[in-house]
Every structure is written in C-alpha cells, then in structure tokens.
Amino acid sequence: MNWRAALLAACLAVPTGLWAQDVSPAAAAASALEDLSAARDLLEAAKGGRERVAALSETVRAYEAGLSAVRAGLRRATIRERELSLKLAGQEEEIAALLTVLQARGRAGSPSLFLHPEGALGTARAGMIVSQMTPALNAQADALRETLVEVSTLRQLQAGAERSLQEGLTGVQDARTALSQAIADRTDLPRRFTEDPIKTALLIATTETLEAFAAGLGEISGGPLETAANADVFDQKGALPLPVAGRVLRRAGEADAAGIKRPGVLLATRPRALVSAPVAATIRYQGPLLDFGNVMILEPKSGLLMVFAGLDVVYGRTGEVIAEGAPLGLMGGKDAAIGEILTQVGDGTGSDLSQSLYLEVREDNEPVNPESWFRTQRED
C-alpha cells in the first residue's frame, strides 16, 4: 500500500504556510559530510606546502574529526528515520482516513458535495462543521507532510553517505602515508642530545618497571637536561589537550580486568588514530618498552615526564625537540570497512573505539594523576 506517496501528493495540494526547513539530525549529517570534503581539499594543499609535517598532521586530524562527525550524524539520522517510520506505520488507519478527507476536499468544486439530505439547514450546519474542522485538518496534514519530507531527506543522506565515507577513509589513509614520509624526510628538528644506543639497551634490559626506567633516563642522555624545553609548561597545568581523540576508559588508580592498578589513565581511541604532542617537549625515549608496546616519553621540562604507551607506530628520534601538536605516532588496528561502519551506525552494535593508549605523568620521578594536567571527560 503506497499511502505515503498518495498522502504526500494530497498534502501538497492543500494550501499551507511555511514550515521548518532545518531538521537537526539531517543538518548534522550533512554538515559532517561537508567537513570530509573540506579535509580532502586540505590534503591537496598540504602535500605541496613548505610546512608539510604540520600541515599533514592537521589534515589527518581534520579527516579523523570529519569521519567521527559523519558516524555521529548518520547514527542520529538513522535513529530519527526509524522513529518516524515506526510512528507512520502505527498511524496507517488515521492516515488513510485523513487521505480520504483530503481527496474529498480536492473535489470540492462539485456542487452536489454541498447539498445535504435535510435541505438548506442541514447543508448550512454541515458547512459550519467542515469550516471548524479545516484548521485541524490543515495542521494534521502539515505535520504529516513534514514527517514524510524529513524521512525522505534522511534516507537520501543515508544513501549518499557510503561514497563520502569511502572517500574519507581513502583520504585519511593517504594523509597518514604522506605524513609518515614527510617525517622520514625531516632533517631540521633541533636536538638536545644524541641517544647512546648501548646505554639505552642496557637500561631496557635491566629495568622491570616504568619507574626504574624513568629514573635511569638521565644516563641515556649523559645526565639531566640543563635547560627546559618548555619553561612555562606548569602554567598550562590542567588545560592540556589529550594527545589523541578518544575518551577516558579507566582513570588513575582504577583496577583493570586483571585487578591491576596503574597510576595513569587509559584512553579508548579509534584504530590508526594520530597521537600528538600536547606540549612542546624533548623526546626522551621512543620504542618498545616492557609490556607497554611502543612507548613515547616526552620531557617538557626537567623533572617532568609524560609517558604515552600502546602506540603501533612512533615518530621522531630520541633527543629531538618537538613543538606542541607535533605527531608522535599512530595507534594500532585497522580502519573499519565501509560495511562495518554502516552496520555499527545502523544497529548500534560494536564499538569503534577499539584501541587504547596509556597516559602517565611523572613529576620528579613520582607519578601524579594525569587529570591534574589534561582536560578529560569520561563517557560511560
């Protein structure tokens, strides 16, 4: 029964006022798709720019934000479309009755429709009843018309999203590849010291805890740094951005599934997410460490260490001084396929935050709660 099409045609034949053009879920999804398009333009400009590493880092972050927004927008659009479709399906009898009345009104030019079996008085009474019903009928027709048009708009967005998502995934992968190459080609970063690979290997082999490794970092560089990479870093305490897009999965001191408590926080991230330096700092160590996977340890100021553990790819060299926002590496995992993304959006199953980054902060070799340094927000 194609009552939706018939009702839409009947509603359009009824004179009505203007009705809202902006539909929140649809607008959100459309805006997110535009963000992906802007990221694609940014990638083309970044490939030929002078500051390639910085430009490509921004491009990767733009793609990540755009893809995240598309997921969220499509999820809202899908939920809204289902709500409206279920509402319409539950109103079939009411809609059929309204359609009958609207179609009868469309034939109002026939004189016989104005005649009543009881004569002129009955006709007058019937006319009064119809005139009283007209505003209510128009209001009901307006509401149903808005619902049908909104459903149509949401379905068009959903249908066109697959191509945009594919272009976005291809774009972010190209941006990551270009970023890795630009970092490999980079030769202009200042260095505070040159790593001693023998001392580094010995330190790794003889330490069993992160605390012991952090305490021995001075030996790798021949002693503590005499000057700070960021003298004003304590002025930024409590306001630093998280190094990666994600959410807090476990706070400092909370036990994991095995009952182990750590002094840092665990961040849930998407696969291949870009990890960036939250503040200007010196790279004190980068590479595999203990059971933490690939680790990046930054020293923004003498005596202050920031540890990022669980990366798949790490950038830079020990001893280099990097700027705020500089890329530190990439998380592991694989980008979800288009079908998987659409399934997650459609039925709400699974989580796209499948990777985890451990973040620890140490002051004078003592762990402190990272949330005293970083802006965090937990989503349960």
Coordinates of C-alpha atoms in Angstrom, one line a residue:
M1 CA 0.0 0.0 0.0
N2 CA 1.7 3.2 -1.2
W3 CA -0.2 5.5 1.1
R4 CA 2.9 7.6 1.9
A5 CA 3.2 8.8 -1.7
A6 CA -0.5 9.4 -2.0
L7 CA -0.6 11.3 1.2
L8 CA 2.4 13.5 0.2
A9 CA 0.7 14.4 -3.1
A10 CA -2.6 15.2 -1.3
C11 CA -0.9 17.3 1.4
L12 CA 1.0 19.3 -1.3
A13 CA -2.4 20.1 -2.9
V14 CA -3.5 21.8 0.4
P15 CA -2.5 25.4 0.8
T16 CA -0.4 25.8 3.9
G17 CA 2.1 28.2 5.5
L18 CA 5.9 27.8 5.6
W19 CA 7.2 25.0 7.7
A20 CA 10.7 24.4 9.2
Q21 CA 13.4 23.6 6.7
D22 CA 16.2 22.7 9.2
V23 CA 16.0 19.2 10.6
S24 CA 18.6 18.7 13.3
P25 CA 19.8 15.1 12.6
A26 CA 19.8 15.7 8.8
A27 CA 21.6 19.0 9.2
A28 CA 24.2 17.4 11.5
A29 CA 24.9 14.6 9.0
A30 CA 25.0 17.0 6.0
S31 CA 27.5 19.3 7.9
A32 CA 29.7 16.3 8.7
L33 CA 29.8 15.3 5.1
E34 CA 30.9 18.8 4.2
D35 CA 33.7 18.5 6.8
L36 CA 35.1 15.5 5.0
S37 CA 35.0 17.4 1.7
A38 CA 37.0 20.2 3.3
A39 CA 39.6 17.7 4.7
R40 CA 40.1 16.4 1.1
D41 CA 40.9 20.0 -0.1
L42 CA 43.2 20.4 2.9
L43 CA 45.2 17.3 1.9
E44 CA 45.9 18.5 -1.6
A45 CA 47.2 21.8 -0.2
A46 CA 49.3 20.1 2.5
K47 CA 51.2 17.8 0.0
G48 CA 52.9 20.7 -1.6
G49 CA 53.2 23.1 1.4
R50 CA 56.5 24.1 3.0
E51 CA 55.5 23.0 6.5
R52 CA 54.5 19.6 5.3
V53 CA 54.6 17.8 8.7
A54 CA 52.5 20.3 10.4
A55 CA 50.0 20.7 7.5
L56 CA 49.6 16.9 7.1
S57 CA 49.2 16.5 10.8
E58 CA 46.3 19.0 10.7
T59 CA 44.9 17.1 7.7
V60 CA 44.9 13.8 9.5
R61 CA 43.2 15.4 12.4
A62 CA 40.6 17.0 10.1
Y63 CA 39.8 13.7 8.5
E64 CA 39.5 12.0 11.9
A65 CA 37.2 14.7 13.1
G66 CA 35.2 14.6 9.9
L67 CA 34.8 10.8 9.9
S68 CA 33.8 10.9 13.6
A69 CA 31.2 13.6 12.9
V70 CA 29.8 11.6 10.0
R71 CA 29.4 8.5 12.2
A72 CA 27.6 10.5 14.8
G73 CA 25.5 12.3 12.3
L74 CA 24.5 9.2 10.5
R75 CA 23.7 7.5 13.8
R76 CA 21.3 10.3 14.7
A77 CA 19.8 10.3 11.3
T78 CA 19.2 6.6 11.3
I79 CA 17.6 6.7 14.8
R80 CA 15.4 9.6 13.7
E81 CA 14.4 7.9 10.5
R82 CA 13.4 4.7 12.3
E83 CA 11.4 6.6 14.9
L84 CA 9.5 8.4 12.2
S85 CA 8.9 5.3 10.1
L86 CA 7.6 3.4 13.2
K87 CA 5.3 6.4 14.0
L88 CA 3.9 6.4 10.5
A89 CA 3.4 2.7 10.5
G90 CA 1.4 2.9 13.7
Q91 CA -0.9 5.6 12.2
E92 CA -1.9 3.9 9.0
E93 CA -5.6 3.9 9.8
E94 CA -5.6 7.5 10.8
I95 CA -3.6 8.4 7.7
A96 CA -6.0 6.5 5.5
A97 CA -8.9 8.4 7.0
L98 CA -7.2 11.8 6.6
L99 CA -6.3 10.9 3.0
T100 CA -9.9 10.2 2.2
V101 CA -11.0 13.6 3.6
L102 CA -8.2 15.4 1.8
Q103 CA -9.1 13.7 -1.5
A104 CA -12.8 14.7 -1.0
R105 CA -11.8 18.3 -0.3
G106 CA -9.9 18.2 -3.6
R107 CA -13.2 17.5 -5.4
A108 CA -14.9 20.4 -3.6
G109 CA -15.8 22.1 -6.9
S110 CA -18.7 19.7 -7.5
P111 CA -22.0 21.4 -6.4
S112 CA -23.5 18.1 -5.3
L113 CA -21.0 17.9 -2.4
F114 CA -22.5 21.0 -0.9
L115 CA -26.1 19.5 -0.8
H116 CA -27.4 17.9 2.4
P117 CA -30.3 15.4 2.5
E118 CA -32.1 17.5 5.2
G119 CA -32.1 20.5 2.9
A120 CA -30.7 24.0 3.2
L121 CA -30.5 23.9 7.1
G122 CA -28.6 20.6 7.1
T123 CA -26.3 22.0 4.4
A124 CA -25.5 25.1 6.4
R125 CA -24.8 23.0 9.6
A126 CA -22.5 20.7 7.6
G127 CA -20.7 23.7 6.1
M128 CA -20.1 25.1 9.6
I129 CA -18.7 21.8 10.9
V130 CA -16.4 21.5 7.9
S131 CA -15.2 25.1 8.4
Q132 CA -14.4 24.3 12.0
M133 CA -12.6 21.1 11.0
T134 CA -10.5 22.7 8.3
P135 CA -7.8 24.3 10.5
A136 CA -7.3 21.0 12.4
L137 CA -7.1 19.1 9.1
N138 CA -4.6 21.5 7.7
A139 CA -2.5 21.3 10.9
Q140 CA -2.6 17.5 10.7
A141 CA -1.7 17.5 7.1
D142 CA 1.2 19.9 7.7
A143 CA 2.6 17.6 10.5
L144 CA 2.4 14.5 8.3
R145 CA 3.9 16.3 5.3
E146 CA 6.9 17.5 7.5
T147 CA 7.3 13.9 8.7
L148 CA 7.3 12.4 5.2
V149 CA 9.7 15.0 3.8
E150 CA 12.0 14.6 6.8
V151 CA 12.0 10.8 6.3
S152 CA 12.8 11.3 2.6
T153 CA 15.7 13.7 3.4
L154 CA 17.2 11.4 6.0
R155 CA 17.0 8.4 3.6
Q156 CA 18.7 10.4 0.9
L157 CA 21.5 11.3 3.3
Q158 CA 22.0 7.7 4.3
A159 CA 22.0 6.6 0.7
G160 CA 24.7 9.1 -0.3
A161 CA 26.9 8.6 2.8
E162 CA 28.6 5.4 1.6
R163 CA 30.5 7.2 -1.1
S164 CA 31.5 10.0 1.2
L165 CA 32.7 7.6 3.8
Q166 CA 34.8 5.7 1.3
E167 CA 36.4 8.9 0.1
G168 CA 37.1 10.0 3.7
L169 CA 38.7 6.6 4.5
T170 CA 40.9 6.8 1.4
G171 CA 41.8 10.4 2.2
V172 CA 42.9 9.8 5.8
Q173 CA 45.0 6.8 4.7
D174 CA 46.7 8.9 2.0
A175 CA 47.3 11.6 4.6
R176 CA 48.9 9.2 7.1
T177 CA 51.1 7.8 4.4
A178 CA 52.2 11.3 3.3
L179 CA 52.7 12.3 6.9
S180 CA 55.0 9.3 7.6
Q181 CA 57.0 10.1 4.5
A182 CA 57.3 13.8 5.5
I183 CA 58.6 12.9 8.9
A184 CA 61.1 10.5 7.4
D185 CA 62.4 13.3 5.2
R186 CA 62.5 15.8 8.0
T187 CA 66.1 16.9 9.0
D188 CA 65.5 20.3 10.5
L189 CA 64.5 19.5 14.1
P190 CA 66.8 20.8 16.9
R191 CA 68.3 18.1 19.2
R192 CA 69.2 18.4 22.8
F193 CA 71.3 15.2 22.9
T194 CA 72.1 12.2 20.9
E195 CA 71.0 8.8 22.2
D196 CA 73.5 6.3 23.3
P197 CA 72.1 3.0 21.9
I198 CA 74.3 0.8 24.1
K199 CA 73.2 2.6 27.3
T200 CA 69.6 2.5 26.2
A201 CA 69.7 -1.2 25.5
L202 CA 71.3 -1.9 28.9
L203 CA 68.7 0.2 30.7
I204 CA 65.8 -1.6 29.0
A205 CA 67.4 -5.0 29.8
T206 CA 68.0 -4.2 33.5
T207 CA 64.8 -2.5 34.4
E208 CA 61.5 -4.2 35.2
T209 CA 59.3 -1.2 35.9
L210 CA 58.4 2.0 34.3
E211 CA 59.5 3.8 37.4
A212 CA 63.0 2.3 37.2
F213 CA 63.3 3.1 33.5
A214 CA 62.2 6.7 34.1
A215 CA 64.8 7.0 36.9
G216 CA 67.5 5.8 34.5
L217 CA 66.7 8.1 31.6
G218 CA 69.3 10.6 32.7
E219 CA 72.0 8.1 31.9
I220 CA 70.8 7.7 28.3
S221 CA 71.5 11.4 27.7
G222 CA 74.6 11.7 29.8
G223 CA 72.7 13.4 32.7
P224 CA 69.6 15.6 33.2
L225 CA 68.9 18.4 30.8
E226 CA 70.3 21.7 31.9
T227 CA 67.6 23.8 30.2
A228 CA 63.9 23.2 29.8
A229 CA 62.2 22.6 26.5
N230 CA 59.2 24.5 27.8
A231 CA 59.8 26.7 30.8
D232 CA 56.2 27.8 31.1
V233 CA 54.6 24.3 31.0
F234 CA 53.4 24.5 34.6
D235 CA 51.3 27.5 33.6
Q236 CA 49.4 25.1 31.3
K237 CA 48.7 22.5 34.0
G238 CA 45.1 21.3 33.9
A239 CA 44.5 22.8 30.5
L240 CA 46.5 20.5 28.2
P241 CA 44.5 18.7 25.4
L242 CA 44.5 14.9 25.3
P243 CA 47.1 13.6 22.9
V244 CA 44.6 11.6 20.9
A245 CA 40.9 11.8 20.0
G246 CA 39.0 9.4 22.3
R247 CA 37.6 9.1 25.8
V248 CA 38.8 8.1 29.2
L249 CA 38.3 4.4 29.6
R250 CA 39.9 3.9 33.0
R251 CA 41.1 6.5 35.5
A252 CA 44.2 6.6 37.6
G253 CA 44.2 4.0 40.3
E254 CA 41.2 2.1 38.9
A255 CA 41.7 -1.7 38.6
D256 CA 41.6 -3.4 35.2
A257 CA 40.0 -6.7 34.5
A258 CA 43.0 -8.5 36.0
G259 CA 42.9 -6.4 39.1
I260 CA 46.0 -4.4 38.2
K261 CA 46.0 -0.7 39.2
R262 CA 48.2 1.8 37.4
P263 CA 48.8 5.5 38.2
G264 CA 47.9 6.6 34.7
V265 CA 44.7 6.9 32.7
L266 CA 43.7 4.6 29.8
L267 CA 42.2 6.3 26.7
A268 CA 39.9 4.5 24.2
T269 CA 40.7 5.5 20.7
R270 CA 39.9 4.6 17.1
P271 CA 42.2 2.4 15.0
R272 CA 45.1 4.3 13.4
A273 CA 44.3 7.4 15.3
L274 CA 47.0 10.1 15.3
V275 CA 48.7 10.8 18.7
S276 CA 50.1 14.3 19.0
A277 CA 52.3 16.1 21.5
P278 CA 50.1 18.1 23.9
V279 CA 53.0 20.5 24.6
A280 CA 56.5 21.4 23.3
A281 CA 59.0 18.9 24.7
T282 CA 62.1 16.8 24.2
I283 CA 61.8 13.2 23.2
R284 CA 63.5 11.2 25.9
Y285 CA 62.6 7.8 24.6
Q286 CA 60.7 6.2 21.8
G287 CA 60.4 2.5 21.0
P288 CA 59.2 -0.8 22.7
L289 CA 59.3 -0.9 26.5
L290 CA 58.4 -3.7 28.9
D291 CA 54.8 -4.8 28.4
F292 CA 53.6 -1.4 27.2
G293 CA 54.2 -1.9 23.5
N294 CA 55.6 1.1 21.7
V295 CA 56.2 3.9 24.1
M296 CA 56.9 7.6 23.6
I297 CA 58.3 9.5 26.6
L298 CA 58.4 13.3 26.5
E299 CA 60.2 15.8 28.8
P300 CA 58.6 19.2 28.6
K301 CA 60.7 20.4 31.5
S302 CA 63.5 18.9 33.6
G303 CA 61.9 16.6 36.1
L304 CA 58.6 16.3 34.3
L305 CA 57.9 13.3 32.1
M306 CA 54.9 12.3 30.0
V307 CA 54.5 8.7 29.0
F308 CA 52.4 7.5 26.1
A309 CA 52.2 3.7 25.8
G310 CA 50.5 1.4 23.4
L311 CA 51.3 3.0 20.0
D312 CA 51.8 1.0 16.9
V313 CA 54.0 3.5 15.1
V314 CA 56.2 6.1 16.7
Y315 CA 57.7 9.1 15.0
G316 CA 60.8 11.2 15.8
R317 CA 64.2 10.4 17.3
T318 CA 65.3 10.4 20.9
G319 CA 66.8 13.8 21.8
E320 CA 64.8 15.8 19.3
V321 CA 62.8 18.9 20.5
I322 CA 59.3 18.9 19.1
A323 CA 56.6 21.5 19.0
E324 CA 53.2 21.4 20.5
G325 CA 50.9 19.5 18.3
A326 CA 53.7 17.6 16.6
P327 CA 52.8 14.0 15.6
L328 CA 54.1 11.3 18.0
G329 CA 52.8 8.2 16.2
L330 CA 49.7 6.2 15.2
M331 CA 47.5 3.7 17.2
G332 CA 47.3 0.1 16.0
G333 CA 44.4 -1.8 14.4
K334 CA 42.8 -1.4 11.0
D335 CA 40.3 1.2 9.8
A336 CA 36.8 -0.3 9.7
A337 CA 35.5 -1.2 6.3
I338 CA 32.5 0.8 4.9
G339 CA 30.1 -2.1 5.5
E340 CA 31.2 -2.4 9.1
I341 CA 30.8 1.3 9.7
L342 CA 27.3 1.4 8.2
T343 CA 26.4 -1.7 10.3
Q344 CA 27.6 0.0 13.5
V345 CA 25.7 3.1 12.6
G346 CA 22.6 1.2 11.7
D347 CA 22.2 -1.1 14.6
G348 CA 24.4 0.5 17.3
T349 CA 26.4 -2.7 17.8
G350 CA 30.1 -2.9 18.5
S351 CA 32.4 -0.1 19.3
D352 CA 34.7 1.9 17.0
L353 CA 37.0 2.8 20.0
S354 CA 38.8 -0.5 19.9
Q355 CA 42.4 0.7 20.7
S356 CA 43.8 2.0 24.0
L357 CA 46.5 4.5 24.9
Y358 CA 48.0 4.5 28.3
L359 CA 49.0 8.0 29.6
E360 CA 51.1 8.6 32.7
V361 CA 52.7 11.8 34.1
R362 CA 55.6 11.8 36.4
E363 CA 57.0 14.8 38.4
D364 CA 60.4 14.3 39.9
N365 CA 60.0 10.6 39.2
E366 CA 56.8 10.3 41.2
P367 CA 53.5 9.5 39.3
V368 CA 50.8 12.1 39.5
N369 CA 47.2 11.9 38.3
P370 CA 47.2 12.9 34.6
E371 CA 43.9 14.6 35.0
S372 CA 45.6 17.3 37.0
W373 CA 47.4 18.1 33.7
F374 CA 44.9 17.2 31.0
R375 CA 41.4 18.1 30.1
T376 CA 39.5 14.9 30.3
Q377 CA 35.8 13.9 30.0
R378 CA 34.5 10.4 30.7
E379 CA 31.7 8.9 28.7
D380 CA 30.0 5.9 30.4

